[in-house]
Short mmCIF file of C-alpha atoms and ligand atoms in Angstrom, two decimals:
data_model
loop_
_atom_site.label_atom_id
_atom_site.label_comp_id
_atom_site.label_asym_id
_atom_site.label_seq_id
_atom_site.Cartn_x
_atom_site.Cartn_y
_atom_site.Cartn_z
CA UNK A 19 -11.86 -18.95 -7.50
CA UNK A 20 -11.30 -20.07 -3.92
CA UNK A 21 -13.55 -18.66 -1.24
CA UNK A 22 -11.51 -15.66 -0.11
CA UNK A 23 -12.92 -13.24 2.42
CA UNK A 24 -12.03 -10.26 0.24
CA UNK A 25 -13.02 -9.52 -3.35
CA UNK A 26 -11.13 -6.26 -3.85
CA UNK A 27 -7.99 -5.44 -1.90
CA UNK A 28 -5.80 -2.39 -1.53
CA UNK A 29 -2.22 -3.52 -1.16
CA UNK A 30 0.15 -0.97 0.33
CA UNK A 31 3.77 -1.87 -0.40
CA UNK A 32 6.74 -0.32 1.32
CA UNK A 33 8.92 1.70 -1.02
CA UNK A 34 11.72 1.58 1.50
CA UNK A 35 12.01 -2.20 1.18
CA UNK A 36 12.81 -1.88 -2.53
CA UNK A 37 16.27 -0.68 -1.57
CA UNK A 38 17.31 -4.18 -0.51
CA UNK A 39 20.93 -4.04 0.57
CA UNK A 40 21.74 -1.02 -1.59
CA UNK A 41 22.06 2.56 -0.31
CA UNK A 42 19.11 3.76 -2.39
CA UNK A 43 17.09 2.95 -5.49
CA UNK A 44 15.42 -0.25 -6.63
CA UNK A 45 17.06 -3.64 -6.20
CA UNK A 46 15.90 -5.83 -9.10
CA UNK A 47 15.47 -9.02 -7.09
CA UNK A 48 13.37 -7.23 -4.45
CA UNK A 49 10.97 -5.72 -6.97
CA UNK A 50 10.93 -9.10 -8.72
CA UNK A 51 9.86 -10.79 -5.50
CA UNK A 52 7.15 -8.15 -4.91
CA UNK A 53 5.89 -8.78 -8.44
CA UNK A 54 5.92 -12.57 -7.90
CA UNK A 55 3.82 -12.15 -4.76
CA UNK A 56 1.37 -9.82 -6.51
CA UNK A 57 1.13 -12.25 -9.44
CA UNK A 58 0.40 -15.08 -7.04
CA UNK A 59 -2.31 -13.03 -5.39
CA UNK A 60 -3.70 -11.99 -8.77
CA UNK A 61 -4.00 -15.63 -9.83
CA UNK A 62 -6.60 -16.15 -7.09
CA UNK A 63 -8.96 -13.81 -8.96
CA UNK A 64 -8.92 -11.12 -6.30
CA UNK A 65 -9.04 -7.56 -7.63
CA UNK A 66 -5.86 -5.73 -6.69
CA UNK A 67 -5.30 -2.03 -6.25
CA UNK A 68 -1.88 -1.04 -5.15
CA UNK A 69 -0.05 1.90 -3.63
CA UNK A 70 3.71 1.83 -3.28
CA UNK A 71 5.70 4.28 -1.17
CA UNK A 72 8.69 6.25 -2.39
CA UNK A 73 11.01 6.04 0.61
CA UNK A 74 13.70 4.18 -1.33
CA UNK A 75 14.19 7.26 -3.50
CA UNK A 76 12.98 10.31 -1.62
CA UNK A 77 10.87 10.90 1.47
CA UNK A 78 9.22 14.33 1.78
CA UNK A 79 9.36 14.45 5.55
CA UNK A 80 13.06 13.57 5.58
CA UNK A 81 13.77 16.31 3.05
CA UNK A 82 11.87 18.82 5.19
CA UNK A 83 13.78 17.78 8.30
CA UNK A 84 17.01 18.62 6.44
CA UNK A 85 15.80 22.16 5.80
CA UNK A 86 13.90 21.80 2.51
CA UNK A 87 10.56 23.44 2.06
CA UNK A 88 8.04 20.75 3.08
CA UNK A 89 5.72 21.23 0.10
CA UNK A 90 8.62 21.08 -2.34
CA UNK A 91 10.00 17.97 -0.63
CA UNK A 92 6.59 16.28 -0.69
CA UNK A 93 6.26 16.85 -4.44
CA UNK A 94 9.63 15.16 -4.91
CA UNK A 95 8.32 12.27 -2.80
CA UNK A 96 5.25 12.01 -5.05
CA UNK A 97 7.51 11.76 -8.10
CA UNK A 98 9.40 8.96 -6.35
CA UNK A 99 6.17 6.96 -6.08
CA UNK A 100 5.61 7.39 -9.82
CA UNK A 101 9.07 5.93 -10.49
CA UNK A 102 8.35 2.98 -8.18
CA UNK A 103 4.91 2.50 -9.75
CA UNK A 104 6.40 2.32 -13.23
CA UNK A 105 9.09 -0.10 -12.04
CA UNK A 106 6.47 -2.36 -10.51
CA UNK A 107 4.34 -2.16 -13.66
CA UNK A 108 7.33 -3.27 -15.69
CA UNK A 109 8.06 -6.17 -13.33
CA UNK A 110 4.40 -7.27 -13.31
CA UNK A 111 3.95 -7.06 -17.06
CA UNK A 112 7.17 -9.04 -17.54
CA UNK A 113 5.29 -11.75 -15.61
CA UNK A 114 2.19 -11.43 -17.78
CA UNK A 115 0.08 -9.44 -15.29
CA UNK A 116 -1.71 -6.55 -16.98
CA UNK A 117 -1.43 -3.36 -14.99
CA UNK A 118 -2.36 0.28 -15.27
CA UNK A 119 -0.51 3.05 -13.46
CA UNK A 120 -2.73 6.01 -12.57
CA UNK A 121 -1.16 9.12 -11.16
CA UNK A 122 -2.65 11.81 -8.93
CA UNK A 123 -0.24 14.32 -10.44
CA UNK A 124 -0.22 14.93 -14.20
CA UNK A 125 2.54 13.02 -15.93
CA UNK A 126 0.36 11.97 -18.87
CA UNK A 127 3.27 11.05 -21.10
CA UNK A 128 4.20 8.18 -18.80
CA UNK A 129 0.98 7.05 -17.14
CA UNK A 130 -2.74 7.63 -16.96
CA UNK A 131 -4.31 10.34 -14.86
CA UNK A 132 -6.31 9.10 -11.88
CA UNK A 133 -9.97 8.89 -12.79
CA UNK A 134 -11.98 6.91 -10.26
CA UNK A 135 -14.52 5.39 -12.64
CA UNK A 136 -11.76 4.34 -15.01
CA UNK A 137 -9.84 2.76 -12.14
CA UNK A 138 -12.94 0.75 -11.24
CA UNK A 139 -13.26 -0.52 -14.83
CA UNK A 140 -9.60 -1.55 -14.87
CA UNK A 141 -10.13 -3.52 -11.66
CA UNK A 142 -13.27 -5.18 -13.00
CA UNK A 143 -11.27 -6.23 -16.06
CA UNK A 144 -8.72 -7.91 -13.83
CA UNK A 145 -5.95 -5.36 -14.23
CA UNK A 146 -3.75 -4.52 -11.29
CA UNK A 147 -4.13 -0.79 -10.74
CA UNK A 148 -1.16 1.04 -9.27
CA UNK A 149 -2.06 4.40 -7.79
CA UNK A 150 0.96 6.69 -8.01
CA UNK A 151 1.64 10.28 -7.00
CA UNK A 152 0.16 9.94 -3.51
CA UNK A 153 -3.03 11.94 -3.06
CA UNK A 154 -1.57 14.64 -5.31
CA UNK A 155 -1.23 16.90 -2.30
CA UNK A 156 1.69 17.72 -0.03
CA UNK A 157 1.39 16.89 3.67
CA UNK A 158 -0.27 13.54 2.95
CA UNK A 159 1.54 10.21 3.18
CA UNK A 160 1.26 7.28 0.81
CA UNK A 161 -0.57 5.46 3.62
CA UNK A 162 -3.20 8.17 3.44
CA UNK A 163 -3.27 7.80 -0.34
CA UNK A 164 -3.91 4.07 0.14
CA UNK A 165 -6.71 4.79 2.62
CA UNK A 166 -8.28 7.42 0.37
CA UNK A 167 -8.18 5.31 -2.78
CA UNK A 168 -9.38 2.26 -0.84
CA UNK A 169 -12.44 4.24 0.25
CA UNK A 170 -13.02 5.57 -3.26
CA UNK A 171 -12.85 2.20 -4.97
CA UNK A 172 -14.66 0.44 -2.12
CA UNK A 173 -11.86 -1.94 -1.30
CA UNK A 174 -12.72 -4.58 1.30
CA UNK A 175 -9.44 -4.28 3.16
CA UNK A 176 -6.07 -2.55 3.20
CA UNK A 177 -3.17 -4.98 3.32
CA UNK A 178 -0.23 -3.01 4.65
CA UNK A 179 2.89 -4.95 3.76
CA UNK A 180 5.86 -3.77 5.72
CA UNK A 181 9.13 -4.74 7.41
CA UNK A 182 7.68 -5.63 10.82
CA UNK A 183 5.40 -8.45 11.93
CA UNK A 184 2.49 -6.23 12.88
CA UNK A 185 1.55 -3.55 15.39
CA UNK A 186 3.38 -3.55 18.73
CA UNK A 187 2.68 -1.74 21.97
CA UNK A 188 6.19 -0.26 21.77
CA UNK A 189 8.87 -0.04 19.12
CA UNK A 190 10.15 -3.65 18.78
CA UNK A 191 13.46 -2.39 17.37
CA UNK A 192 14.18 -0.66 20.70
CA UNK A 193 12.24 -2.73 23.26
CA UNK A 194 12.89 -6.50 23.39
CA UNK A 195 9.74 -7.03 25.42
CA UNK A 196 7.43 -5.21 22.98
CA UNK A 197 4.18 -7.14 22.52
CA UNK A 198 2.47 -7.57 19.16
CA UNK A 199 -1.29 -7.17 18.94
CA UNK A 200 -3.28 -9.81 17.04
CA UNK A 201 -5.93 -7.17 16.63
CA UNK A 202 -6.45 -3.62 17.79
CA UNK A 203 -9.14 -1.01 17.23
CA UNK A 204 -8.66 2.17 15.23
CA UNK A 205 -9.39 4.21 18.35
CA UNK A 206 -6.75 2.43 20.37
CA UNK A 207 -4.22 3.04 17.62
CA UNK A 208 -5.06 6.74 17.64
CA UNK A 209 -5.27 7.13 21.43
CA UNK A 210 -2.05 5.25 22.17
CA UNK A 211 -0.21 6.71 19.18
CA UNK A 212 0.67 3.20 17.93
CA UNK A 213 2.87 3.21 14.87
CA UNK A 214 0.75 1.62 12.17
CA UNK A 215 -0.04 4.41 9.77
CA UNK A 216 -0.24 8.14 10.36
CA UNK A 217 -3.37 9.40 12.10
CA UNK A 218 -4.90 10.83 8.91
CA UNK A 219 -4.78 7.41 7.26
CA UNK A 220 -6.12 5.59 10.32
CA UNK A 221 -8.94 8.13 10.75
CA UNK A 222 -9.97 7.74 7.12
CA UNK A 223 -10.10 3.96 7.57
CA UNK A 224 -12.06 4.33 10.80
CA UNK A 225 -14.60 6.71 9.28
CA UNK A 226 -15.11 4.43 6.31
CA UNK A 227 -14.83 1.17 8.23
CA UNK A 228 -12.03 -0.28 6.13
CA UNK A 229 -10.08 -2.93 8.06
CA UNK A 230 -6.29 -2.80 7.87
CA UNK A 231 -4.05 -5.86 8.12
CA UNK A 232 -0.42 -5.01 8.93
CA UNK A 233 1.99 -7.82 8.16
CA UNK A 234 5.59 -8.59 7.30
CA UNK A 235 6.36 -8.80 3.60
CA UNK A 236 9.86 -10.13 4.24
CA UNK A 237 8.37 -13.63 4.65
CA UNK A 238 7.59 -15.10 1.26
CA UNK A 239 3.95 -15.91 0.59
CA UNK A 240 2.62 -13.71 3.38
CA UNK A 241 0.25 -11.67 1.21
CA UNK A 242 -1.59 -14.80 0.15
CA UNK A 243 -1.56 -16.16 3.70
CA UNK A 244 -3.32 -13.03 4.93
CA UNK A 245 -5.86 -13.41 2.18
CA UNK A 246 -6.46 -17.04 3.06
CA UNK A 247 -7.46 -15.87 6.51
CA UNK A 248 -4.33 -17.04 8.34
CA UNK A 249 -3.87 -15.08 11.52
CA UNK A 250 -0.61 -13.34 10.82
CA UNK A 251 0.24 -9.72 11.55
CA UNK A 252 -2.20 -7.36 13.22
CA UNK A 253 -5.75 -6.56 12.20
CA UNK A 254 -6.90 -2.99 12.84
CA UNK A 255 -10.65 -2.76 12.92
CA UNK A 256 -13.69 -1.07 14.45
CA UNK A 257 -14.72 -2.22 17.92
CA UNK A 258 -18.26 -2.65 16.65
CA UNK A 259 -17.25 -5.51 14.33
P1 LIG B 321 -10.08 -0.25 -21.92
O1 LIG B 321 -10.76 1.01 -22.24
O2 LIG B 321 -10.74 -1.02 -20.86
O3 LIG B 321 -9.69 -1.06 -23.08
O4 LIG B 321 -8.73 0.21 -21.15
P2 LIG B 321 -7.30 0.45 -21.72
O5 LIG B 321 -6.54 1.05 -20.59
O6 LIG B 321 -6.69 -0.75 -22.34
O7 LIG B 321 -7.59 1.47 -22.87
P3 LIG B 321 -6.92 2.78 -23.31
O8 LIG B 321 -7.12 2.81 -24.78
O9 LIG B 321 -7.46 3.89 -22.50
O10 LIG B 321 -5.39 2.61 -22.95
C1 LIG B 321 -4.49 1.92 -23.76
C2 LIG B 321 -3.10 2.09 -23.16
O11 LIG B 321 -2.77 3.46 -23.08
C3 LIG B 321 -3.00 1.56 -21.73
O12 LIG B 321 -1.72 0.99 -21.53
C4 LIG B 321 -3.15 2.80 -20.89
O13 LIG B 321 -2.50 2.69 -19.63
C5 LIG B 321 -2.47 3.83 -21.76
N1 LIG B 321 -3.03 5.16 -21.51
C6 LIG B 321 -4.31 5.55 -21.47
N2 LIG B 321 -4.42 6.85 -21.15
C7 LIG B 321 -3.17 7.32 -20.97
C8 LIG B 321 -2.59 8.59 -20.61
O14 LIG B 321 -3.26 9.57 -20.38
N3 LIG B 321 -1.24 8.64 -20.54
C9 LIG B 321 -0.45 7.56 -20.76
N4 LIG B 321 0.87 7.69 -20.67
N5 LIG B 321 -0.95 6.37 -21.11
C10 LIG B 321 -2.28 6.23 -21.20
#
């Protein structure tokens, strides 16, 4: 195995990106590309835990903003992450990568319940572990689920794969002169309200000293580039390090 800086990674994939150019759902070539990237990463020998969002199917907060009860909407969002998790498992196993889906909500007929020690064993055996169902609680995002599970399984880093090139001082979609940070501290993210992850997720990472790398998954090969130490995206870290 090459000398990678991380032994165990938590990869947070955007559910929203699975839509591709469709109105909603899962575009087969997008999930196929995600699976190719994860397979490539897996071939380096790095242990991979994974959380995928559900925004391509249903987003709790969006449901609540349209008048749904927030808790109810969040449970629907959790189910969406189970669907995405199963789709990704299928795509990975079609490529010969053994995976286990573990859910925070009980859907035992379709995947395993989340049991931390069991998740650790799966990782040690080289299986990709997909954590589905968020944290199992409403009011928490899938970013927070990634931060929580990363802390529990002692992941070395959270790789947040998204649609933008990193963390900017202002929304780059609105401001042409927005500046991307190469690195930024957790505190600065929280104090300036920078859009990386929600504050619960960032606080969890800060308290447990888990670095976050935010990078663009639209560019092929980026996950591996981050792992090889290439300076792409934005690294969120503690000022002490
Ligand atoms: P080892 O104990 O390391 O061999 O792990 P394993 O996951 O291969 O063993 P296990 O016998 O627990 O699981 C065999 C298969 O059943 C795997 O595909 C698991 O994901 C699946 N499985 C295990 N528990 C559950 C469950 O509660 N629900 C569902 N749907 N599948 C499960």
